[in-house]
Amino acid sequence: MNLEPIFKTGKQLIPYLTAGDPDLATTKEYLKILADSPVKIVELGIPFSDPLADGPVIQASHQRALRQNVTLQKVLEMVRVFRTEVGARGPVPLQIVFMLDYNLIYHYGIEPFAKDCAGAGVAGVLAPNLPLEDPDGLRKKLENAGVDLIRLVSSSTPPERVKRICENSSGFIYVLSTHGVTGARASVDSSAKATVDRIRAVSKLPAAVGFGISKLEHVRDVFSYADGAIVGSALVKALDESVDKAMSLKQWTKHFNPDYS
Amino acid sequence: MSKAKIEETFNPFGGQYIPETLQATIDELEAAYAQFRNDPDFHKDLHYWLTQYSGRPTPLYEAGQLSKKLGGAKIYLKREDLNHTGAHKINNTLGQILLARRMGKRRIIAETGAGQHGVATATVCALFGLECIVYMGEEDTKRQALNVFRMELLGAQVVPVTSGTCTLKDATSEAIRDWMGHPHDTFYIIGSVVGPHPYPTMVRDFQAVIGREAKAQYATAEKSAHGAPSAPTLVACVGGGSNAIGLFYPFLDDPKVKMIGVEAAGEGVGTERHAASLTKGKKGILHGSFSYLLQTPDGQVKEAHSISAGLDYPGVGPEHAFLKDNGRVQYVSITDAEALEAFQLLAKTEGIIPALESAHAIAHVAKIAPRMSKAERMIVCLSGRGDKDVAHVQKFLA
């Protein structure tokens, strides 16, 4: 509802940031930089004590954020303030997708979570460990609140399950480029293209590829067959190691997007 | 690949709260277990190794001195400490490795806290000549250096885990991450009735040999001319809960049998330092299943604490959550101090040094047996022997 039309405007480079790494004020600055850049969608990871699908780089970023006592509630409030501040100048040109462990949603409460996401202006939600059966009815609650539910498809997902996943998602499909956890890899697994093709066969939803995308050439490669590319660990690591983080992110948005470099 | 499924019997607890990367791997495991679960050849094989290698059946020992000392109910001990490697853990690792062999998996991974499950896994990997990688929190590798050496002696590679709190929950997360990265050649031998479906069901099935034996042994021991023996009260410690569910499960359909699960209260359930997930936790999701969980007000998983490393886990098996909510099993908790008392009590009265985990069960028995009549009966799961804990306990008693 929120996110699907954005892909009609072009291929999307989607950065991932861990909310609260190194602190929430900096994350809000990052969002403002992205809002002034060609980036239209950002994935915001909510820190969790046990991020099961993440490799060492993003795990460490979650730990840094948790040391700042960052909570889902505080991130929601930060997003609300960001959208108010940026929205004063007209429509906010950046959509935010939350990526978070399902325990955080369950603990917050399904109904309040959907309501507060909508209230803060969160466009979509991705919970990697939410079962397809959706035992607590998250999708319906998000749909009623006007928030997309994005789901994962991997290279090992059989065709009939791909169909069911697409039918129970909105916004876009997050294609896992490879098995394993998040983190930079030398190249993007060729199975990602086949996975995108399997999605195309059953759904009109845009497909964005993530996991292991760390270089501009990876993004170019993914853009040749998919609607978007998600860059996480490589960006999180670059920002963590950078002295002038704001400048690093600005440069990243200029140089990393093949459409604008 | 067959699409065989295994029914989950403890909804809404359990489930498969896993990333899509793991789904096909879990489906493959479920289909394989569905195929072999009722296969006579599989069970013949398992029975062979349980009897010839691990020494089953373990005795149901009438603890006469302990019963006399406590002055109430007659107490039986199910001697899982007499298994090879000194605990019930091997019932499960033998079952899972036989499944891994049938699935053609050559690389075995496991998580371990104190190292007991790691040792039991390294043991069966040595036996069957399979590669073995054990994930263990860095903190635990320091605290349990001797078990690290035991695993290495058995040919396993021990990988220290430096993420999160560097303990069992992080070792479990790391094992799952490894599995996601090696979906084709790797089998994950999980150590308790936790994790995504079908693990809680499968591990329970492999541990249910404890209760099946105990049931038959109890009937024989209590056979009298005056009719059926009285229904026993079962007591077992609960960390993840595998020895407890193993004892309880075959008795569940007999409503006269009372069951008590004993959690670790650490320094007290009123403090922040305990491992009593069922007593003090809230419903939540960890390591792929929905159960009770120790968590902060913001839904972050808390670190558990217990003097006994085997009970030191912030979650608990989903079937225990189910049995708590439907009232079939009563769950209580025992502090570090009470467990230490019971550790010495059993050593002095029966000449048996229990594992600190099992000492929690003994401690609860010591509390309630004196109030029971001499006609009443208890079966306590003595899940492991205490040799591993002797040095640790010495520090507390010095």
XYZ file of C-alpha atoms in Angstrom, chain A residues 13-18 21 42-45 54-55 57-59 61 64 99 174 182-184 209-215 219 229-240 249 252 256:
46
model
C 18.703 1.077 -3.265
C 17.559 0.287 0.276
C 20.007 0.906 3.100
C 19.706 -0.907 6.413
C 20.563 0.855 9.677
C 20.275 -0.392 13.237
C 23.596 2.680 16.722
C 15.209 2.657 4.515
C 15.170 -0.433 6.655
C 15.508 0.273 10.352
C 16.535 -2.645 12.538
C 22.246 -11.692 11.712
C 25.981 -12.063 11.307
C 28.505 -6.955 12.129
C 24.790 -6.414 12.715
C 24.846 -8.379 15.994
C 25.390 -2.967 16.135
C 25.813 -1.060 20.804
C 13.001 -5.033 10.732
C 12.572 -9.469 0.519
C 23.562 -11.253 7.150
C 27.066 -10.109 6.278
C 29.291 -9.128 3.378
C 17.378 -8.675 -2.831
C 19.325 -8.574 0.412
C 22.024 -10.434 2.417
C 25.624 -10.280 1.274
C 25.353 -7.171 -0.910
C 28.387 -5.065 -0.088
C 29.724 -3.532 -3.293
C 23.984 -3.579 -6.624
C 18.873 -4.071 -3.459
C 19.261 -3.960 0.310
C 22.653 -3.106 1.778
C 23.074 -3.774 5.497
C 26.288 -5.046 7.055
C 28.596 -3.186 4.643
C 26.957 0.148 5.490
C 26.675 -0.538 9.230
C 30.368 -1.439 9.314
C 31.407 1.619 7.264
C 29.466 3.962 9.546
C 30.783 2.309 12.689
C 26.471 8.399 4.846
C 27.512 6.574 0.457
C 26.638 3.663 -3.936
